[in-house]
CSV table of C-alpha atoms in Angstrom, one decimal:
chain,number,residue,atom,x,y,z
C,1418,UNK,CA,0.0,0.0,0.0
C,1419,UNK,CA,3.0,2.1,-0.4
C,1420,UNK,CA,3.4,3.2,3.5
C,1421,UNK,CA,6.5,0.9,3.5
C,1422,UNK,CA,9.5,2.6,2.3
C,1423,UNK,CA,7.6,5.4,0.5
C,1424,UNK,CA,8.2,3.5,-2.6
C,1425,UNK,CA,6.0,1.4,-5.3
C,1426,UNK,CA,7.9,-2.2,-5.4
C,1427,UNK,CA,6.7,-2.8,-2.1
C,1428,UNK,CA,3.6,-4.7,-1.0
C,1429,UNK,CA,1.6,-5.0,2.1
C,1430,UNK,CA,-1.3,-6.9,3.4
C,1431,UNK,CA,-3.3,-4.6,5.0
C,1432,UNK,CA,-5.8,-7.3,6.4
C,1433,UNK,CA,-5.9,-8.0,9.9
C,1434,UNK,CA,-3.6,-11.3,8.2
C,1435,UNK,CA,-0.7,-9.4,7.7
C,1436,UNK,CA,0.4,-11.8,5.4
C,1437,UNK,CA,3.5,-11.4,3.3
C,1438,UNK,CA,3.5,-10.0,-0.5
C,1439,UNK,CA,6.5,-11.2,-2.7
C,1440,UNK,CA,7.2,-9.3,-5.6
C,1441,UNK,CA,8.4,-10.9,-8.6
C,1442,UNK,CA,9.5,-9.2,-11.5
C,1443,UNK,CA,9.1,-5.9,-11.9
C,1444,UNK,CA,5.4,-5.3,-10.3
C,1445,UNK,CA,4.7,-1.7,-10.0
C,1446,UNK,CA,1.8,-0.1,-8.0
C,1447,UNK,CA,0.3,3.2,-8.6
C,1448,UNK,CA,-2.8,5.6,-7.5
C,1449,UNK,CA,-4.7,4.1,-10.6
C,1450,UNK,CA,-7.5,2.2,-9.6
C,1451,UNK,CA,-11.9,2.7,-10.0
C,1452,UNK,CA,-12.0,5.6,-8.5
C,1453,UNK,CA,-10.7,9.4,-8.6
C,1454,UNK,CA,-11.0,12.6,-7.1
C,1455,UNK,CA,-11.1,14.3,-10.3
C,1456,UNK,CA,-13.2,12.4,-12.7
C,1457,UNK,CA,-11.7,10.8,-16.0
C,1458,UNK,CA,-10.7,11.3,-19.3
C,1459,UNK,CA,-9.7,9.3,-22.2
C,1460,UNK,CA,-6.3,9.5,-24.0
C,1461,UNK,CA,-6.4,9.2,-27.4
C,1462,UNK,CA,-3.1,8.8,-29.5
C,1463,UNK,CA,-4.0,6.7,-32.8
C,1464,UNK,CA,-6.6,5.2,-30.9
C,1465,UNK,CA,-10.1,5.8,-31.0
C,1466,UNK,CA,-13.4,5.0,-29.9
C,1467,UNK,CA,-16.4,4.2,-32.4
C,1468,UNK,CA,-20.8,4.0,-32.1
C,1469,UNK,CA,-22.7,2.5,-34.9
C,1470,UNK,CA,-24.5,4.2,-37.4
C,1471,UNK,CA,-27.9,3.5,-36.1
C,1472,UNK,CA,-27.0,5.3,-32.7
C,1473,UNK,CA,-28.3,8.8,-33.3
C,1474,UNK,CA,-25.5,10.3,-31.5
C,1475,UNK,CA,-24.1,13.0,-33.8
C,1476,UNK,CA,-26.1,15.6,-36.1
C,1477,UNK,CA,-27.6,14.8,-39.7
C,1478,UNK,CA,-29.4,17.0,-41.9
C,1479,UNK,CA,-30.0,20.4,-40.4
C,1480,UNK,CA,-30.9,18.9,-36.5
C,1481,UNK,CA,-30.6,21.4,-33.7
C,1482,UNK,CA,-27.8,20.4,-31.7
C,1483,UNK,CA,-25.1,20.7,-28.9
C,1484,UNK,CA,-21.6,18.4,-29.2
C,1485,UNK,CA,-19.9,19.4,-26.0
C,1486,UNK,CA,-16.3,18.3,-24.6
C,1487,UNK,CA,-13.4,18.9,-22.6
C,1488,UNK,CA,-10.0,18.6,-24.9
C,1489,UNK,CA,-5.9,18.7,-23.8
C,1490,UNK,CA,-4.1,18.5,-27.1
C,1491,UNK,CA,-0.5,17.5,-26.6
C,1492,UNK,CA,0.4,18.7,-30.7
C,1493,UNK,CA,-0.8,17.6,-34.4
C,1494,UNK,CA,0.7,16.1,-36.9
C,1495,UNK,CA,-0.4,15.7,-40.4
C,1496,UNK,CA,-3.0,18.1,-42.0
C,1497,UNK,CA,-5.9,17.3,-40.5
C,1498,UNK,CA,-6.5,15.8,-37.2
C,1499,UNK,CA,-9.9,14.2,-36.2
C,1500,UNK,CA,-11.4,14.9,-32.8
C,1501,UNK,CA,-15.2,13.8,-33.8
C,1502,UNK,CA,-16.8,12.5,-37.2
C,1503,UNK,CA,-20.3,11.3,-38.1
C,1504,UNK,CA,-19.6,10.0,-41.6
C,1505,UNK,CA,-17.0,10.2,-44.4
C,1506,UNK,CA,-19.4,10.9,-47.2
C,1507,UNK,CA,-19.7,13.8,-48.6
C,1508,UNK,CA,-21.3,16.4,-45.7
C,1509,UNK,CA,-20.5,14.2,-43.1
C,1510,UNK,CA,-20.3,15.8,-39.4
C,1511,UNK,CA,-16.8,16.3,-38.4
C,1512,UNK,CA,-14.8,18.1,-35.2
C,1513,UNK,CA,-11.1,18.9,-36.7
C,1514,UNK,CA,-8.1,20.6,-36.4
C,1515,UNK,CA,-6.9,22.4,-39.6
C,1516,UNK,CA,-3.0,22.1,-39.6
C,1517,UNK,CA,-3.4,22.4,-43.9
C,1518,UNK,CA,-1.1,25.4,-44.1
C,1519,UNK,CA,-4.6,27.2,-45.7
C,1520,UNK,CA,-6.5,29.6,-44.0
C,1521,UNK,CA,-7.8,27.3,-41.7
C,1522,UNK,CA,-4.3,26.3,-40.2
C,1523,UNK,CA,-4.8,26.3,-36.7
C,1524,UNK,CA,-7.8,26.1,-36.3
C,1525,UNK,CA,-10.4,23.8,-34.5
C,1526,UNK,CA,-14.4,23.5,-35.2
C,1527,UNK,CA,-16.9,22.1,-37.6
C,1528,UNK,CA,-15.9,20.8,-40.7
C,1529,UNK,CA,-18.1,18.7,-43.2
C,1530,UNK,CA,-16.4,15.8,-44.9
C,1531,UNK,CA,-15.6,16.7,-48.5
C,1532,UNK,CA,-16.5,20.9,-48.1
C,1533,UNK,CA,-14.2,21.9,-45.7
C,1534,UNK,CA,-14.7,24.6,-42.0
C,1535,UNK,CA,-18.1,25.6,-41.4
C,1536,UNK,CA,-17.5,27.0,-38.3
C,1537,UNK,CA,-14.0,27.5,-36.7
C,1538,UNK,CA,-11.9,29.5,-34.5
C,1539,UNK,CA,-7.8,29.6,-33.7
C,1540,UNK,CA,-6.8,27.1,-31.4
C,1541,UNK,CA,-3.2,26.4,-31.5
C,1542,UNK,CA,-3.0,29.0,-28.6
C,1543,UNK,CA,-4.8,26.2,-26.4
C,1544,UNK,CA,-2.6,23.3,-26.4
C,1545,UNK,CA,-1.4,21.7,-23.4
C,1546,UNK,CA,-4.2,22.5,-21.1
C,1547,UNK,CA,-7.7,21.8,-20.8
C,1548,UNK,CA,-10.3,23.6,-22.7
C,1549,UNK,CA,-13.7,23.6,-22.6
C,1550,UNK,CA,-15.7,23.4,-26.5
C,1551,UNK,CA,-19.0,23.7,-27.2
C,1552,UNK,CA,-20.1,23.8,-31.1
C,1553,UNK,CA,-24.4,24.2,-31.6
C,1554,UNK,CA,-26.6,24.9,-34.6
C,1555,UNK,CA,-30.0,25.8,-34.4
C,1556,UNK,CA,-31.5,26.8,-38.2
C,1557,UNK,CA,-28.3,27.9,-40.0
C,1558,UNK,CA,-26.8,29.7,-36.8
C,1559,UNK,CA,-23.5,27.8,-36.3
C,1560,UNK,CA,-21.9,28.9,-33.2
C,1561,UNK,CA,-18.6,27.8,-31.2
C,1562,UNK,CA,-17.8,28.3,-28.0
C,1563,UNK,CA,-13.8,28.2,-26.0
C,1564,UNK,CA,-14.1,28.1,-22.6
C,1565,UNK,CA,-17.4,29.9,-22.6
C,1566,UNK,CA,-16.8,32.4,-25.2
C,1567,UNK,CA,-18.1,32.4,-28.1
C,1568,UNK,CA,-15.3,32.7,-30.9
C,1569,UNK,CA,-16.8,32.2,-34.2
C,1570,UNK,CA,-20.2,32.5,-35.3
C,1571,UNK,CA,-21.4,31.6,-38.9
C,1572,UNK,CA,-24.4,31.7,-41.3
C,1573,UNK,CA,-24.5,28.1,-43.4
C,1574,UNK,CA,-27.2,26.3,-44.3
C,1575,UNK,CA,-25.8,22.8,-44.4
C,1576,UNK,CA,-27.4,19.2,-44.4
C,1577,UNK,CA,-25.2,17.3,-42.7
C,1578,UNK,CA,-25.1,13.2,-44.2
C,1579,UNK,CA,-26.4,10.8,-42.8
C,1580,UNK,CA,-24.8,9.2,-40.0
C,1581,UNK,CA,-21.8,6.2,-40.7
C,1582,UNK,CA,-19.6,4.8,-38.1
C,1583,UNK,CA,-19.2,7.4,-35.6
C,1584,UNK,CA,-15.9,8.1,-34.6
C,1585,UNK,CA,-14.1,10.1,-31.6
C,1586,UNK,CA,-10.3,10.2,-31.2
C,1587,UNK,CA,-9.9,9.6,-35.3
C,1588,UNK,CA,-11.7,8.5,-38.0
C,1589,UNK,CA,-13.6,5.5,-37.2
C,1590,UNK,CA,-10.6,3.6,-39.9
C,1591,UNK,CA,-7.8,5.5,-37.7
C,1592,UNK,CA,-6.8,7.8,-39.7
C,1593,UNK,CA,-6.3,11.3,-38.9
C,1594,UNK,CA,-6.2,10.7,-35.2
C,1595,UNK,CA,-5.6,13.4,-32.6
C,1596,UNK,CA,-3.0,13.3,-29.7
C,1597,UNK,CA,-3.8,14.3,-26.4
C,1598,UNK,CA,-7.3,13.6,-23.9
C,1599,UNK,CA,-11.0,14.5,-24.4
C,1600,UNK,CA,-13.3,13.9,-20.9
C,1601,UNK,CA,-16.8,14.8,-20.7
C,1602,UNK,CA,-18.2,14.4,-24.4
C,1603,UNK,CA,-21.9,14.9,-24.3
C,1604,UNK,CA,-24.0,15.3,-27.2
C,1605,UNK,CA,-27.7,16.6,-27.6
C,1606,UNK,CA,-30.2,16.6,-30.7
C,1607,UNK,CA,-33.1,18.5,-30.6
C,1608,UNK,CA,-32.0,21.2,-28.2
C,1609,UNK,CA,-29.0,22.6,-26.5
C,1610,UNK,CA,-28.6,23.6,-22.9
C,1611,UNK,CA,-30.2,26.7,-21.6
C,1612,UNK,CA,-26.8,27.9,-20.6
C,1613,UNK,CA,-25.5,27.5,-23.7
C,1614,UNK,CA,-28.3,29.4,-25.7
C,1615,UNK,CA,-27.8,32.9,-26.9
C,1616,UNK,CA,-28.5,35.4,-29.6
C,1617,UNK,CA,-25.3,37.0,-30.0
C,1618,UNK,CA,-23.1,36.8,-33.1
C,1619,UNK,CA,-20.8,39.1,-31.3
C,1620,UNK,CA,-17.1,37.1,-31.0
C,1621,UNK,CA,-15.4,37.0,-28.1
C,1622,UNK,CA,-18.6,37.9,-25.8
C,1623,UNK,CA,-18.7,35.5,-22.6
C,1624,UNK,CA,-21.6,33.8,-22.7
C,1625,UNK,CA,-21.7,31.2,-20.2
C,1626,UNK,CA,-19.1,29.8,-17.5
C,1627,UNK,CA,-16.8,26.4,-17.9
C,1628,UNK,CA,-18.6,23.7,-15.9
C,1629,UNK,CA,-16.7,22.6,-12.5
C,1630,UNK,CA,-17.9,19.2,-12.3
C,1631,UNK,CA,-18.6,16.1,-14.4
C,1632,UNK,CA,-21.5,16.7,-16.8
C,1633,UNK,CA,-25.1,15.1,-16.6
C,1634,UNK,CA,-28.1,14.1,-18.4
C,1635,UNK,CA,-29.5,17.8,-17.2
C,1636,UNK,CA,-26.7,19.9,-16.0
C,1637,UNK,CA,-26.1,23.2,-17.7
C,1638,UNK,CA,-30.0,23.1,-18.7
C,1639,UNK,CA,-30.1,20.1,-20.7
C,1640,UNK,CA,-32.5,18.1,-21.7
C,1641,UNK,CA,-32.4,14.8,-20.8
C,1642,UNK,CA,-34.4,12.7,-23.1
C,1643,UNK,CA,-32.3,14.9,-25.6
C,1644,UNK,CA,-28.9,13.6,-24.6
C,1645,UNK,CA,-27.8,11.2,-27.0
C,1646,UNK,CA,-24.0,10.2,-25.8
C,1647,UNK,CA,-22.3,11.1,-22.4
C,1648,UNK,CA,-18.7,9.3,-22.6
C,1649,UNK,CA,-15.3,9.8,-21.5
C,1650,UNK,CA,-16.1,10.5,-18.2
C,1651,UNK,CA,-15.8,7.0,-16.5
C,1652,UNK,CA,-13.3,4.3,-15.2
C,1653,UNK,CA,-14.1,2.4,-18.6
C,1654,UNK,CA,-15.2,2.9,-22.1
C,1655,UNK,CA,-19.5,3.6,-21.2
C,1656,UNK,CA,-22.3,5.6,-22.7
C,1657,UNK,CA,-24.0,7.3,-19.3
C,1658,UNK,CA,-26.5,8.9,-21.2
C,1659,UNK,CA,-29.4,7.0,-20.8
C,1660,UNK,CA,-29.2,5.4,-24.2
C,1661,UNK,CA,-26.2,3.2,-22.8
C,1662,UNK,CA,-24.9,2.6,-26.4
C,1663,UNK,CA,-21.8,0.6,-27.2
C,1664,UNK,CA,-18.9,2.1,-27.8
C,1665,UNK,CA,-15.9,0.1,-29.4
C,1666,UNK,CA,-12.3,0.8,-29.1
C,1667,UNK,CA,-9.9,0.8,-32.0
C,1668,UNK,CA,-5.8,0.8,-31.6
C,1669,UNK,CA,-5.2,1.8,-27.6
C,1670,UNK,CA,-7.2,4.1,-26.2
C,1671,UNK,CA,-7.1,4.7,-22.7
C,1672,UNK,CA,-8.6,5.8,-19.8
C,1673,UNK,CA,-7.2,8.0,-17.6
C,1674,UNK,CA,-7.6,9.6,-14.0
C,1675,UNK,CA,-7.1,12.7,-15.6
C,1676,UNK,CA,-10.1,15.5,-16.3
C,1677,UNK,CA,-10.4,19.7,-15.9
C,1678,UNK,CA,-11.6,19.3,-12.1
C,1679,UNK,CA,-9.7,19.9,-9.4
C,1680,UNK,CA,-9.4,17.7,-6.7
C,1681,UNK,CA,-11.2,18.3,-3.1
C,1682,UNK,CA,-8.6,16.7,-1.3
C,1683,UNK,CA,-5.0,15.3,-1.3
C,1684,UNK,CA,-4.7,11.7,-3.0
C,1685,UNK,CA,-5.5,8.9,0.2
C,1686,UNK,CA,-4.6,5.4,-0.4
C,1687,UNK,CA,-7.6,4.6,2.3
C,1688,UNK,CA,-10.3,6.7,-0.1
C,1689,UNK,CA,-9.0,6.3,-3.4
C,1690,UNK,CA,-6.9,2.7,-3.3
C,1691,UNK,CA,-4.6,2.1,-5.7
C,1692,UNK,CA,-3.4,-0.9,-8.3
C,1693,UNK,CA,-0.9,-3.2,-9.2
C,1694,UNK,CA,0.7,-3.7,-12.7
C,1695,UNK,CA,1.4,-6.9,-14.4
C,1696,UNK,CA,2.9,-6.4,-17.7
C,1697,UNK,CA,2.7,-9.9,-18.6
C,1698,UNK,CA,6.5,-9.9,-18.7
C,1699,UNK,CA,7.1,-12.2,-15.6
C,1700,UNK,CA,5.6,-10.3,-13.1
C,1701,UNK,CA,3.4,-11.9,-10.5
């Protein structure tokens, strides 16, 4: 449990047993374990996580809608990288960042497969830390939101395709992936949040403020019978919406103990536990 020798190659039986642990190998433990003080997030670097095509999870045609997510982006590579897509047909829904040397570059928002940005906004200010985006449409108002401002607005009358394999961390093939963590992805169809409604076409107004704790099915004014997806914000790969829809992993992503929230307290091995690590190498 770590309390012997301050180090983490040493094991202790903390039943009323007492009985002794003997490492072999190299056995490792660690804070990871089910729980965390600060919620969860998923790492994505080439791997990605995929819905089927008959979840409605992601916008078609011209729904309202609210696609919502906490991203840390480590860098890009390539010239396009692939946070969220709905389809690779022609119109299909797509989150990207534009690293195309055009007049795009470094930018991050809605795309559609095959036309290019619809909405976007410069992002390569907001790597290495948590940011908080939020794109909705309602009629051909596109609007996106950083950290609760809104930084692009745009006029497009769109139909998005219909849905494919949907995709988060890359396209659901792999290509194009992003590097770095997404936590809290909720989507809605139909409506978006009260707090995230607004009139103004006015960039860089504040409209609402960054949420402080793990989304819901109704924080921030949503609408629960209209959240479709609620993922990357558990100790495994899970749909908390109440749609429970499967989610399949391609290449390795990962979950982390890693989110925007700030712990309440300092790590305790009594609250939070901890785990060992095999690496199928010999260790036991």
């Amino acid at each position: 449990n770590g309390t012997n020798g301050a180090q983490n190659n040493t094991f202790l039986d903390s039943s009323t047993n007492n009985f002794t642990i003997t490492r072999n190998g190299n056995t490792t433990q660690g804070t990871f374990s089910p729980f965390s003080q600060t919620g969860w997030g998923n790492y994505f670097n080439g791997g990605y996580l995929t819905t089927a095509s008959s979840n409605a999870v992601l916008p078609t045609g011209t729904q309202t809608y609210s696609l919502e997510f906490f991203v840390y982006v480590n860098g890009v590579s390539g010239s396009y990288n692939i946070l969220v897509e709905g389809s690779t047909s022609a119109n299909g829904f797509q989150i990207t960042y534009f690293n195309d040397g055009s007049a795009q570059q470094g930018k991050l928002g809605v795309s559609a497969s095959g036309v290019g940005a619809i909405v976007t906004a410069t992002f390569s200010s907001y790597f290495n830390r948590w940011v908080h985006v939020v794109a909705t449409r309602s009629g051909n108002d596109h609007r996106l939101f950083f950290d609760g401002v809104l930084v692009a607005y745009a006029s497009n009358a769109i139909s998005f395709a219909a849905r494919g394999t949907q995709s988060f961390g890359a396209q659901a093939s792999g290509a194009l992936p992003m590097n770095g963590y997404m936590s809290n992805v909720r989507a809605c169809l139909g409506s978006i949040p009260t707090s995230y409604q607004t009139s103004s076409t006015t960039v860089s107004t504040i409209i609402f403020s960054v949420p402080t704790e793990s989304l819901t099915n109704t924080s921030q004014g949503a609408t629960s019978a209209d959240v479709e997806l609620r993922t990357c914000q558990s100790n495994c790969f899970v749909d908390n919406s109440g749609n429970n829809y499967t989610l399949n992993t391609g290449g390795t992503p990962s979950v982390q103990a890693f989110s925007p929230f700030n712990p309440s307290a300092s790590w305790s091995a009594a609250t939070y536990g901890g785990s060992g690590y095999f690496d199928g190498n010999g260790d036991y």
